[in-house]
GROMACS .gro file of C-alpha atoms in nm:
model
  484
    1MET     CA    1   3.614  10.526   5.689
    2ALA     CA    2   3.542  10.159   5.751
    3LYS     CA    3   3.825   9.909   5.726
    4PRO     CA    4   3.834   9.697   5.409
    5VAL     CA    5   3.713   9.337   5.415
    6ALA     CA    6   3.852   9.073   5.179
    7ILE     CA    7   3.575   8.953   4.946
    8GLU     CA    8   3.619   8.678   4.687
    9THR     CA    9   3.568   8.809   4.333
   10GLU     CA   10   3.589   8.667   3.980
   11ARG     CA   11   3.667   8.895   3.685
   12LEU     CA   12   3.416   8.829   3.404
   13ASP     CA   13   3.563   9.076   3.154
   14GLU     CA   14   3.748   9.408   3.152
   15CYS     CA   15   3.448   9.595   3.299
   16ARG     CA   16   3.266   9.340   3.518
   17VAL     CA   17   3.346   9.149   3.836
   18ARG     CA   18   3.126   8.886   4.002
   19ILE     CA   19   3.101   8.813   4.372
   20PRO     CA   20   3.001   8.444   4.380
   21ALA     CA   21   2.694   8.358   4.589
   22ARG     CA   22   2.826   8.216   4.916
   23GLY     CA   23   2.670   8.141   5.254
   24ALA     CA   24   2.345   8.334   5.302
   25MET     CA   25   2.365   8.512   4.964
   26ASN     CA   26   2.057   8.439   4.751
   27VAL     CA   27   2.216   8.575   4.431
   28PRO     CA   28   2.568   8.674   4.323
   29GLY     CA   29   2.704   9.028   4.325
   30LEU     CA   30   2.784   9.201   3.997
   31VAL     CA   31   3.023   9.498   4.006
   32PHE     CA   32   3.093   9.717   3.703
   33ALA     CA   33   3.456   9.828   3.736
   34ASP     CA   34   3.788   9.784   3.563
   35GLU     CA   35   4.092   9.677   3.760
   36ARG     CA   36   4.207  10.032   3.824
   37LEU     CA   37   3.877  10.132   3.986
   38MET     CA   38   3.861   9.802   4.175
   39GLN     CA   39   4.179   9.897   4.361
   40GLY     CA   40   3.995  10.192   4.518
   41ILE     CA   41   3.671   9.999   4.568
   42ARG     CA   42   3.853   9.737   4.776
   43GLU     CA   43   3.968  10.007   5.021
   44ASP     CA   44   3.637  10.022   5.211
   45GLN     CA   45   3.352   9.782   5.293
   46ALA     CA   46   3.145   9.846   4.979
   47LEU     CA   47   3.198   9.494   4.836
   48GLN     CA   48   3.087   9.342   5.168
   49GLN     CA   49   2.775   9.558   5.144
   50VAL     CA   50   2.707   9.427   4.790
   51ALA     CA   51   2.726   9.074   4.931
   52ASN     CA   52   2.504   9.167   5.228
   53VAL     CA   53   2.231   9.306   5.001
   54ALA     CA   54   2.239   8.975   4.808
   55CYS     CA   55   2.122   8.801   5.128
   56LEU     CA   56   1.789   8.985   5.144
   57PRO     CA   57   1.476   8.782   5.059
   58GLY     CA   58   1.325   8.805   4.713
   59ILE     CA   59   1.623   8.973   4.547
   60VAL     CA   60   1.625   8.902   4.174
   61ARG     CA   61   1.921   8.799   3.955
   62ALA     CA   62   2.207   8.992   4.126
   63SER     CA   63   2.308   9.260   4.373
   64VAL     CA   64   2.449   9.514   4.128
   65ALA     CA   65   2.710   9.786   4.186
   66MET     CA   66   2.826  10.069   3.963
   67PRO     CA   67   3.187  10.190   3.918
   68ASP     CA   68   3.127  10.489   4.149
   69ILE     CA   69   3.039  10.251   4.435
   70HIS     CA   70   3.151  10.339   4.784
   71TRP     CA   71   3.057  10.257   5.141
   72GLY     CA   72   2.713  10.380   5.250
   73TYR     CA   73   2.441  10.322   5.511
   74GLY     CA   74   2.357   9.950   5.479
   75PHE     CA   75   2.344   9.941   5.102
   76PRO     CA   76   2.650  10.072   4.915
   77ILE     CA   77   2.623  10.406   4.737
   78GLY     CA   78   2.624  10.307   4.372
   79GLY     CA   79   2.408  10.001   4.437
   80VAL     CA   80   2.110   9.862   4.246
   81ALA     CA   81   1.883   9.586   4.377
   82ALA     CA   82   1.554   9.454   4.238
   83PHE     CA   83   1.307   9.264   4.452
   84ASP     CA   84   1.011   9.042   4.367
   85LEU     CA   85   0.684   9.211   4.466
   86ASP     CA   86   0.548   8.901   4.644
   87GLU     CA   87   0.860   8.762   4.812
   88GLY     CA   88   1.087   9.068   4.825
   89VAL     CA   89   1.142   9.364   5.054
   90ILE     CA   90   1.162   9.742   5.060
   91SER     CA   91   1.443   9.899   5.265
   92PRO     CA   92   1.508  10.265   5.360
   93GLY     CA   93   1.881  10.188   5.355
   94GLY     CA   94   1.842  10.096   4.987
   95VAL     CA   95   1.712  10.445   4.912
   96GLY     CA   96   1.927  10.652   5.146
   97TYR     CA   97   1.870  10.948   5.374
   98ASP     CA   98   1.847  11.207   5.095
   99ILE     CA   99   1.539  11.067   4.922
  100ASN     CA  100   1.530  11.159   4.552
  101CYS     CA  101   1.858  11.339   4.560
  102GLY     CA  102   1.907  11.391   4.188
  103VAL     CA  103   2.039  11.604   3.907
  104ARG     CA  104   1.860  11.838   3.669
  105LEU     CA  105   2.032  11.969   3.357
  106LEU     CA  106   1.922  12.292   3.187
  107ARG     CA  107   2.043  12.403   2.846
  108SER     CA  108   2.070  12.768   2.744
  109GLY     CA  109   2.106  12.983   2.435
  110VAL     CA  110   2.392  13.177   2.600
  111THR     CA  111   2.735  13.119   2.449
  112THR     CA  112   3.066  13.119   2.631
  113THR     CA  113   3.165  13.432   2.439
  114GLU     CA  114   2.852  13.619   2.556
  115ALA     CA  115   2.922  13.516   2.915
  116GLU     CA  116   3.282  13.633   2.912
  117GLY     CA  117   3.334  13.898   3.179
  118ARG     CA  118   2.994  13.826   3.342
  119LEU     CA  119   3.060  13.498   3.519
  120ARG     CA  120   3.154  13.663   3.849
  121ASP     CA  121   2.825  13.857   3.841
  122LEU     CA  122   2.640  13.539   3.749
  123VAL     CA  123   2.779  13.337   4.040
  124GLU     CA  124   2.693  13.625   4.276
  125ALA     CA  125   2.335  13.639   4.143
  126LEU     CA  126   2.290  13.264   4.178
  127PHE     CA  127   2.430  13.273   4.532
  128ARG     CA  128   2.203  13.565   4.622
  129ASN     CA  129   1.886  13.409   4.479
  130ILE     CA  130   1.926  13.042   4.576
  131PRO     CA  131   1.954  12.973   4.950
  132THR     CA  132   2.254  12.752   5.028
  133GLY     CA  133   2.383  12.586   5.343
  134VAL     CA  134   2.232  12.465   5.668
  135GLY     CA  135   1.928  12.667   5.782
  136SER     CA  136   1.915  12.882   5.468
  137HIS     CA  137   1.578  12.990   5.325
  138ARG     CA  138   1.408  13.269   5.131
  139LYS     CA  139   1.171  13.494   5.321
  140ASP     CA  140   0.930  13.506   5.026
  141LEU     CA  141   0.866  13.131   5.018
  142LYS     CA  142   0.758  12.949   5.331
  143LEU     CA  143   0.491  12.684   5.329
  144ASP     CA  144   0.210  12.651   5.577
  145ALA     CA  145   0.091  12.307   5.684
  146ARG     CA  146  -0.155  12.272   5.396
  147GLY     CA  147   0.109  12.394   5.154
  148VAL     CA  148   0.345  12.118   5.263
  149ASP     CA  149   0.072  11.861   5.194
  150ARG     CA  150   0.019  12.001   4.845
  151VAL     CA  151   0.390  11.982   4.765
  152LEU     CA  152   0.418  11.626   4.898
  153ALA     CA  153   0.126  11.518   4.680
  154GLY     CA  154   0.196  11.739   4.379
  155GLY     CA  155   0.573  11.747   4.324
  156ALA     CA  156   0.707  11.956   4.035
  157PRO     CA  157   0.359  12.012   3.883
  158TRP     CA  158   0.267  12.192   4.209
  159ALA     CA  159   0.564  12.424   4.157
  160VAL     CA  160   0.471  12.496   3.796
  161LYS     CA  161   0.108  12.559   3.894
  162ASN     CA  162   0.235  12.816   4.146
  163GLY     CA  163   0.446  13.008   3.897
  164PHE     CA  164   0.781  12.833   3.923
  165GLY     CA  165   0.831  12.723   3.562
  166ASP     CA  166   0.606  12.608   3.282
  167ASP     CA  167   0.436  12.290   3.162
  168ALA     CA  168   0.712  12.215   2.909
  169ASP     CA  169   0.951  12.155   3.202
  170LEU     CA  170   0.741  11.864   3.326
  171ALA     CA  171   0.775  11.663   3.006
  172HIS     CA  172   1.150  11.631   3.072
  173ILE     CA  173   1.151  11.508   3.433
  174GLU     CA  174   1.164  11.146   3.546
  175GLU     CA  175   0.804  11.041   3.620
  176GLY     CA  176   0.687  11.386   3.511
  177GLY     CA  177   0.814  11.520   3.844
  178CYS     CA  178   0.544  11.351   4.054
  179LEU     CA  179   0.522  10.995   4.186
  180GLU     CA  180   0.170  10.860   4.206
  181GLY     CA  181   0.095  10.687   4.534
  182ALA     CA  182   0.255  10.947   4.760
  183GLN     CA  183   0.091  10.954   5.102
  184PRO     CA  184   0.152  11.285   5.279
  185GLY     CA  185  -0.027  11.145   5.583
  186GLN     CA  186   0.263  10.903   5.640
  187VAL     CA  187   0.512  11.190   5.674
  188SER     CA  188   0.573  11.279   6.039
  189ASP     CA  189   0.511  11.622   6.191
  190ARG     CA  190   0.885  11.651   6.257
  191ALA     CA  191   0.965  11.589   5.888
  192ARG     CA  192   0.705  11.846   5.781
  193GLU     CA  193   0.848  12.107   6.016
  194ARG     CA  194   1.196  12.047   5.876
  195GLY     CA  195   1.067  12.082   5.520
  196ARG     CA  196   0.849  12.393   5.561
  197PRO     CA  197   1.126  12.655   5.523
  198GLN     CA  198   1.347  12.447   5.293
  199LEU     CA  199   1.162  12.434   4.962
  200GLY     CA  200   1.379  12.594   4.692
  201THR     CA  201   1.701  12.557   4.891
  202LEU     CA  202   2.022  12.389   4.787
  203GLY     CA  203   2.137  12.250   5.118
  204SER     CA  204   2.491  12.170   5.219
  205GLY     CA  205   2.751  11.902   5.150
  206ASN     CA  206   2.799  11.795   4.790
  207HIS     CA  207   2.494  11.980   4.656
  208PHE     CA  208   2.548  12.252   4.400
  209VAL     CA  209   2.429  12.466   4.114
  210GLU     CA  210   2.694  12.465   3.845
  211VAL     CA  211   2.712  12.670   3.524
  212GLN     CA  212   2.898  12.467   3.264
  213ARG     CA  213   3.039  12.503   2.915
  214VAL     CA  214   2.959  12.229   2.663
  215GLU     CA  215   3.321  12.141   2.592
  216THR     CA  216   3.315  11.816   2.392
  217ILE     CA  217   3.045  11.642   2.193
  218TYR     CA  218   3.094  11.270   2.132
  219ASP     CA  219   2.761  11.192   1.964
  220GLU     CA  220   2.637  11.475   1.742
  221PRO     CA  221   2.285  11.341   1.665
  222ALA     CA  222   2.218  11.265   2.032
  223ALA     CA  223   2.353  11.604   2.143
  224ARG     CA  224   2.131  11.773   1.884
  225ALA     CA  225   1.827  11.586   2.018
  226LEU     CA  226   1.915  11.704   2.370
  227GLY     CA  227   1.962  12.062   2.248
  228LEU     CA  228   2.328  12.075   2.353
  229GLU     CA  229   2.557  12.287   2.136
  230GLN     CA  230   2.932  12.317   2.169
  231ASP     CA  231   3.044  12.622   2.372
  232ALA     CA  232   2.692  12.701   2.491
  233LEU     CA  233   2.627  12.731   2.864
  234ALA     CA  234   2.437  12.463   3.052
  235ILE     CA  235   2.335  12.453   3.418
  236SER     CA  236   2.333  12.149   3.650
  237ILE     CA  237   2.131  12.145   3.973
  238HIS     CA  238   2.217  11.876   4.228
  239THR     CA  239   2.003  11.856   4.540
  240GLY     CA  240   1.726  11.650   4.697
  241SER     CA  241   1.452  11.643   4.960
  242ARG     CA  242   1.655  11.826   5.229
  243GLY     CA  243   1.572  11.773   5.596
  244LEU     CA  244   1.223  11.644   5.516
  245GLY     CA  245   1.356  11.341   5.329
  246TYR     CA  246   1.625  11.281   5.590
  247GLN     CA  247   1.362  11.273   5.864
  248VAL     CA  248   1.136  11.036   5.667
  249CYS     CA  249   1.426  10.791   5.636
  250ASP     CA  250   1.517  10.828   6.002
  251ASP     CA  251   1.157  10.774   6.114
  252PHE     CA  252   1.113  10.457   5.911
  253LEU     CA  253   1.442  10.295   6.010
  254GLN     CA  254   1.288  10.237   6.352
  255VAL     CA  255   0.970  10.097   6.192
  256MET     CA  256   1.173   9.865   5.969
  257LEU     CA  257   1.392   9.734   6.250
  258ARG     CA  258   1.076   9.616   6.426
  259ALA     CA  259   0.931   9.483   6.100
  260SER     CA  260   1.244   9.281   6.023
  261ARG     CA  261   1.210   9.106   6.359
  262ASP     CA  262   0.834   9.057   6.322
  263TYR     CA  263   0.864   8.902   5.974
  264GLY     CA  264   1.169   8.691   6.064
  265ILE     CA  265   1.397   8.853   5.804
  266HIS     CA  266   1.765   8.763   5.845
  267LEU     CA  267   1.978   9.079   5.835
  268PRO     CA  268   2.357   9.049   5.790
  269ASP     CA  269   2.366   9.415   5.898
  270PRO     CA  270   2.091   9.596   6.098
  271GLN     CA  271   2.127   9.891   5.857
  272LEU     CA  272   1.958   9.669   5.592
  273CYS     CA  273   1.636   9.667   5.796
  274CYS     CA  274   1.334   9.622   5.573
  275ALA     CA  275   0.981   9.488   5.539
  276PRO     CA  276   0.801   9.288   5.273
  277VAL     CA  277   0.702   9.516   4.983
  278LYS     CA  278   0.334   9.434   5.030
  279SER     CA  279   0.331   9.451   5.411
  280GLU     CA  280   0.158   9.735   5.595
  281GLU     CA  281   0.498   9.873   5.700
  282GLY     CA  282   0.628   9.847   5.343
  283LYS     CA  283   0.327  10.030   5.201
  284ARG     CA  284   0.354  10.305   5.462
  285TYR     CA  285   0.723  10.361   5.387
  286ILE     CA  286   0.663  10.369   5.011
  287GLY     CA  287   0.386  10.627   5.059
  288ALA     CA  288   0.608  10.849   5.275
  289MET     CA  289   0.917  10.800   5.056
  290TYR     CA  290   0.720  10.894   4.741
  291ALA     CA  291   0.594  11.207   4.919
  292ALA     CA  292   0.952  11.305   5.006
  293ALA     CA  293   1.054  11.234   4.645
  294ASN     CA  294   0.784  11.475   4.528
  295PHE     CA  295   0.923  11.740   4.764
  296ALA     CA  296   1.264  11.693   4.596
  297PHE     CA  297   1.113  11.726   4.246
  298ALA     CA  298   0.941  12.049   4.354
  299ASN     CA  299   1.265  12.170   4.515
  300ARG     CA  300   1.463  12.138   4.190
  301GLN     CA  301   1.176  12.300   3.999
  302VAL     CA  302   1.172  12.607   4.226
  303ILE     CA  303   1.552  12.636   4.203
  304THR     CA  304   1.520  12.619   3.824
  305HIS     CA  305   1.295  12.925   3.840
  306TRP     CA  306   1.557  13.116   4.040
  307VAL     CA  307   1.833  13.009   3.802
  308ARG     CA  308   1.629  13.164   3.521
  309GLN     CA  309   1.579  13.483   3.723
  310SER     CA  310   1.953  13.504   3.793
  311PHE     CA  311   2.038  13.478   3.422
  312GLU     CA  312   1.778  13.743   3.340
  313GLU     CA  313   1.933  13.982   3.596
  314VAL     CA  314   2.288  13.937   3.464
  315PHE     CA  315   2.228  13.920   3.088
  316GLN     CA  316   1.932  14.163   3.083
  317LYS     CA  317   1.737  13.939   2.848
  318GLY     CA  318   1.396  13.778   2.869
  319PRO     CA  319   1.333  13.407   2.910
  320ARG     CA  320   1.276  13.342   2.540
  321ALA     CA  321   1.609  13.503   2.441
  322LEU     CA  322   1.796  13.313   2.711
  323GLY     CA  323   1.642  12.982   2.605
  324ILE     CA  324   1.690  12.811   2.942
  325GLU     CA  325   1.503  12.483   2.910
  326VAL     CA  326   1.503  12.157   3.105
  327VAL     CA  327   1.704  11.883   2.931
  328TYR     CA  328   1.620  11.622   3.194
  329ASP     CA  329   1.590  11.556   3.568
  330VAL     CA  330   1.690  11.219   3.715
  331CYS     CA  331   1.663  11.062   4.060
  332HIS     CA  332   1.968  10.915   4.233
  333ASN     CA  333   1.816  10.779   4.554
  334ILE     CA  334   1.480  10.613   4.498
  335ALA     CA  335   1.288  10.285   4.500
  336LYS     CA  336   1.007  10.235   4.249
  337VAL     CA  337   0.796   9.959   4.101
  338GLU     CA  338   0.904   9.908   3.739
  339THR     CA  339   0.869   9.649   3.465
  340HIS     CA  340   1.191   9.469   3.364
  341LEU     CA  341   1.306   9.176   3.156
  342VAL     CA  342   1.422   8.878   3.363
  343ASP     CA  343   1.517   8.563   3.175
  344GLY     CA  344   1.333   8.698   2.872
  345LYS     CA  345   1.007   8.761   3.058
  346GLU     CA  346   0.864   9.088   3.182
  347ARG     CA  347   0.827   9.113   3.560
  348ARG     CA  348   0.708   9.389   3.793
  349LEU     CA  349   0.988   9.452   4.044
  350CYS     CA  350   1.067   9.691   4.327
  351LEU     CA  351   1.383   9.864   4.203
  352HIS     CA  352   1.616  10.021   4.458
  353ARG     CA  353   1.866  10.267   4.309
  354LYS     CA  354   2.091  10.422   4.572
  355GLY     CA  355   2.350  10.645   4.412
  356ALA     CA  356   2.254  10.505   4.073
  357THR     CA  357   2.076  10.652   3.772
  358ARG     CA  358   1.793  10.511   3.564
  359ALA     CA  359   1.918  10.453   3.207
  360PHE     CA  360   1.624  10.337   2.998
  361PRO     CA  361   1.688  10.251   2.629
  362PRO     CA  362   1.564  10.408   2.307
  363GLY     CA  363   1.199  10.329   2.250
  364HIS     CA  364   1.112  10.278   2.616
  365PRO     CA  365   0.768  10.426   2.692
  366GLN     CA  366   0.905  10.608   3.001
  367THR     CA  367   1.174  10.784   2.798
  368PRO     CA  368   1.045  11.134   2.708
  369GLU     CA  369   0.898  11.146   2.360
  370ALA     CA  370   1.160  11.400   2.245
  371TYR     CA  371   1.436  11.151   2.329
  372ARG     CA  372   1.260  10.827   2.228
  373GLU     CA  373   1.508  10.762   1.944
  374ILE     CA  374   1.828  10.817   2.146
  375GLY     CA  375   1.740  10.681   2.491
  376GLN     CA  376   1.680  10.839   2.830
  377PRO     CA  377   1.930  11.116   2.919
  378VAL     CA  378   2.177  11.020   3.193
  379LEU     CA  379   2.339  11.306   3.388
  380ILE     CA  380   2.669  11.230   3.564
  381PRO     CA  381   2.825  11.514   3.765
  382GLY     CA  382   3.192  11.506   3.853
  383ASP     CA  383   3.368  11.742   4.092
  384MET     CA  384   3.370  12.122   4.092
  385GLY     CA  385   3.716  12.144   3.933
  386ARG     CA  386   3.702  11.908   3.636
  387TYR     CA  387   3.402  11.798   3.428
  388SER     CA  388   3.064  11.627   3.411
  389TYR     CA  389   2.907  11.403   3.147
  390VAL     CA  390   2.581  11.359   2.963
  391LEU     CA  391   2.505  11.008   2.843
  392VAL     CA  392   2.199  10.815   2.725
  393GLY     CA  393   2.054  10.481   2.833
  394THR     CA  394   2.089  10.158   2.634
  395GLN     CA  395   1.914   9.827   2.570
  396LYS     CA  396   2.204   9.648   2.739
  397ALA     CA  397   2.142   9.842   3.059
  398TYR     CA  398   1.778   9.740   3.045
  399GLU     CA  399   1.878   9.374   3.008
  400GLU     CA  400   2.173   9.359   3.248
  401THR     CA  401   2.137   9.627   3.520
  402PHE     CA  402   1.759   9.676   3.538
  403GLY     CA  403   1.802   9.989   3.325
  404SER     CA  404   2.061  10.150   3.554
  405THR     CA  405   2.403  10.311   3.541
  406CYS     CA  406   2.636  10.518   3.763
  407HIS     CA  407   2.538  10.851   3.926
  408GLY     CA  408   2.864  11.046   3.970
  409ALA     CA  409   3.232  11.023   4.039
  410GLY     CA  410   3.210  10.870   4.386
  411ARG     CA  411   3.420  10.990   4.679
  412ARG     CA  412   3.775  10.867   4.721
  413MET     CA  413   3.841  11.065   5.040
  414SER     CA  414   3.628  11.093   5.353
  415ARG     CA  415   3.509  11.444   5.438
  416SER     CA  416   3.756  11.465   5.727
  417ALA     CA  417   4.044  11.351   5.503
  418ALA     CA  418   3.947  11.610   5.241
  419LYS     CA  419   3.944  11.887   5.505
  420LYS     CA  420   4.288  11.778   5.619
  421ALA     CA  421   4.419  11.781   5.260
  422ALA     CA  422   4.272  12.129   5.203
  423ARG     CA  423   4.392  12.285   5.529
  424GLY     CA  424   4.543  12.630   5.465
  425ARG     CA  425   4.475  12.623   5.092
  426PRO     CA  426   4.300  12.915   4.915
  427ILE     CA  427   4.036  12.697   4.747
  428VAL     CA  428   3.843  12.985   4.585
  429ARG     CA  429   4.160  13.124   4.428
  430GLU     CA  430   4.268  12.777   4.316
  431MET     CA  431   3.937  12.742   4.134
  432GLU     CA  432   3.964  13.089   3.978
  433ASP     CA  433   4.309  12.997   3.848
  434ARG     CA  434   4.129  12.718   3.659
  435GLY     CA  435   3.875  12.969   3.525
  436ILE     CA  436   3.598  12.862   3.768
  437PHE     CA  437   3.418  13.115   3.991
  438VAL     CA  438   3.300  12.956   4.317
  439ARG     CA  439   3.077  13.083   4.600
  440SER     CA  440   2.995  12.884   4.910
  441ASP     CA  441   2.822  12.917   5.244
  442GLY     CA  442   3.151  12.845   5.417
  443TYR     CA  443   3.509  12.731   5.379
  444ALA     CA  444   3.439  12.391   5.537
  445THR     CA  445   3.211  12.286   5.250
  446LEU     CA  446   3.465  12.390   4.991
  447ALA     CA  447   3.737  12.198   5.176
  448GLU     CA  448   3.522  11.883   5.177
  449GLU     CA  449   3.457  11.923   4.806
  450ILE     CA  450   3.809  11.975   4.670
  451PRO     CA  451   3.839  11.799   4.334
  452GLU     CA  452   4.083  11.536   4.456
  453ALA     CA  453   3.827  11.420   4.715
  454TYR     CA  454   3.652  11.246   4.425
  455LYS     CA  455   3.744  10.980   4.173
  456ASP     CA  456   3.807  11.108   3.823
  457VAL     CA  457   3.455  11.085   3.680
  458ALA     CA  458   3.604  11.029   3.333
  459GLU     CA  459   3.729  10.687   3.452
  460VAL     CA  460   3.385  10.600   3.590
  461VAL     CA  461   3.206  10.707   3.272
  462ASP     CA  462   3.460  10.522   3.058
  463VAL     CA  463   3.363  10.194   3.229
  464VAL     CA  464   2.986  10.233   3.185
  465ASP     CA  465   3.041  10.337   2.822
  466ARG     CA  466   3.270  10.042   2.748
  467ALA     CA  467   3.037   9.803   2.933
  468GLY     CA  468   2.754   9.931   2.714
  469ILE     CA  469   2.516  10.022   2.999
  470SER     CA  470   2.505  10.386   2.889
  471ARG     CA  471   2.651  10.582   2.598
  472ARG     CA  472   2.859  10.901   2.618
  473VAL     CA  473   2.711  11.209   2.446
  474ALA     CA  474   2.887  11.522   2.578
  475ARG     CA  475   3.134  11.653   2.834
  476LEU     CA  476   3.065  11.973   3.029
  477VAL     CA  477   3.325  12.177   3.220
  478PRO     CA  478   3.238  12.407   3.515
  479VAL     CA  479   3.275  12.786   3.488
  480ALA     CA  480   3.070  12.904   3.789
  481VAL     CA  481   2.965  12.705   4.096
  482ILE     CA  482   2.764  12.770   4.412
  483LYS     CA  483   2.787  12.519   4.698
  484GLY     CA  484   2.599  12.478   5.024
   0.00000   0.00000   0.00000
């Protein structure tokens, strides 16, 4: 973990802190956190990274950070930055290595009572059907070269067309599950090879499929619109573009380092390497990054299909009786061109969200029609031992954070520190004592993911709710989890 750096801050109110624009900063920093969370945020270099991002050319209004912020590659995880299309830049470090890592939430018609006594079977079925961990894959799904191209161009609609889901799923995915402008030709052979066996796989690290009980409902009308009923089971899927997206990022970091020099862009940190949005290098990266994002959308769609199959095996019911439907699917690591209000005027901007969630308000044309009155669903996972939240976007988020909010709890321990804290502990049994059945590819992953390795997501969600940049709807608690 990097050593902390003292950064000057000014508290604006109980939920917001400003980093004044100093030196090479073009705009101030704006951090959403109360004083309790700020104590943890000051323990690494995340605030310095917020200030560094503010130095990049063409950044608009502020370098924004969410309460789950922590130190990342170049940009902080939990960071949001908007850039002018003519004067601004696009940066792989502002998207992250796991392009379009995101969360999908499924609702179900299965109640907690019906599931009683079957959760162990359910976690075994999920673990059997969904490949987890490094190098995992299913023998019945491997893409050839042309198949990879189709996935990169087609995203989730490709998966539905090939039998993994139905058209109704697509209406509840950010961007319909496919980013226009993807350029498969910009994805390297190495990235394609890494992606070929990995479609429909969960991966390792903090990725998971989690069966949850709808424990608390805070906003009854909004929960009803989302189809969430108290004590029903829901399923969260957290994964991204796997090795393909990682390789795309790695490939373009070298391109962007050269581009930064060629275009004379001052970089406070080489990890912020970038190129003008409209440059040839910028266009190539966007095309490749969108293609990787489409792979991630397809990945979550295929896993959704296998979640449905797993429920059918355990509950011996058909899909209609199980009622497993997509609530929403959101990106965490992405950069897109969007329209936003700046000083009362609409502007087209290149929005980087790295470890941040889009949170568009009620009435926004990109909010699914079914949710147009309540706002875009916001899905905030916590850790495997406590709870997760469902929220909705707000007008204030649209005006103040470019329609963005937090994406999770945020780590408070490094992976090595978590392993040290978990050494010798029976993690699976600890979880079962809490009523949570867990399966994993290995003990190391479970050790890295112990609940105390993360901030309490309730504290993070409390800040975004009080700040008004998203609104709490429901709390979900885990009952069965598979990890990579």
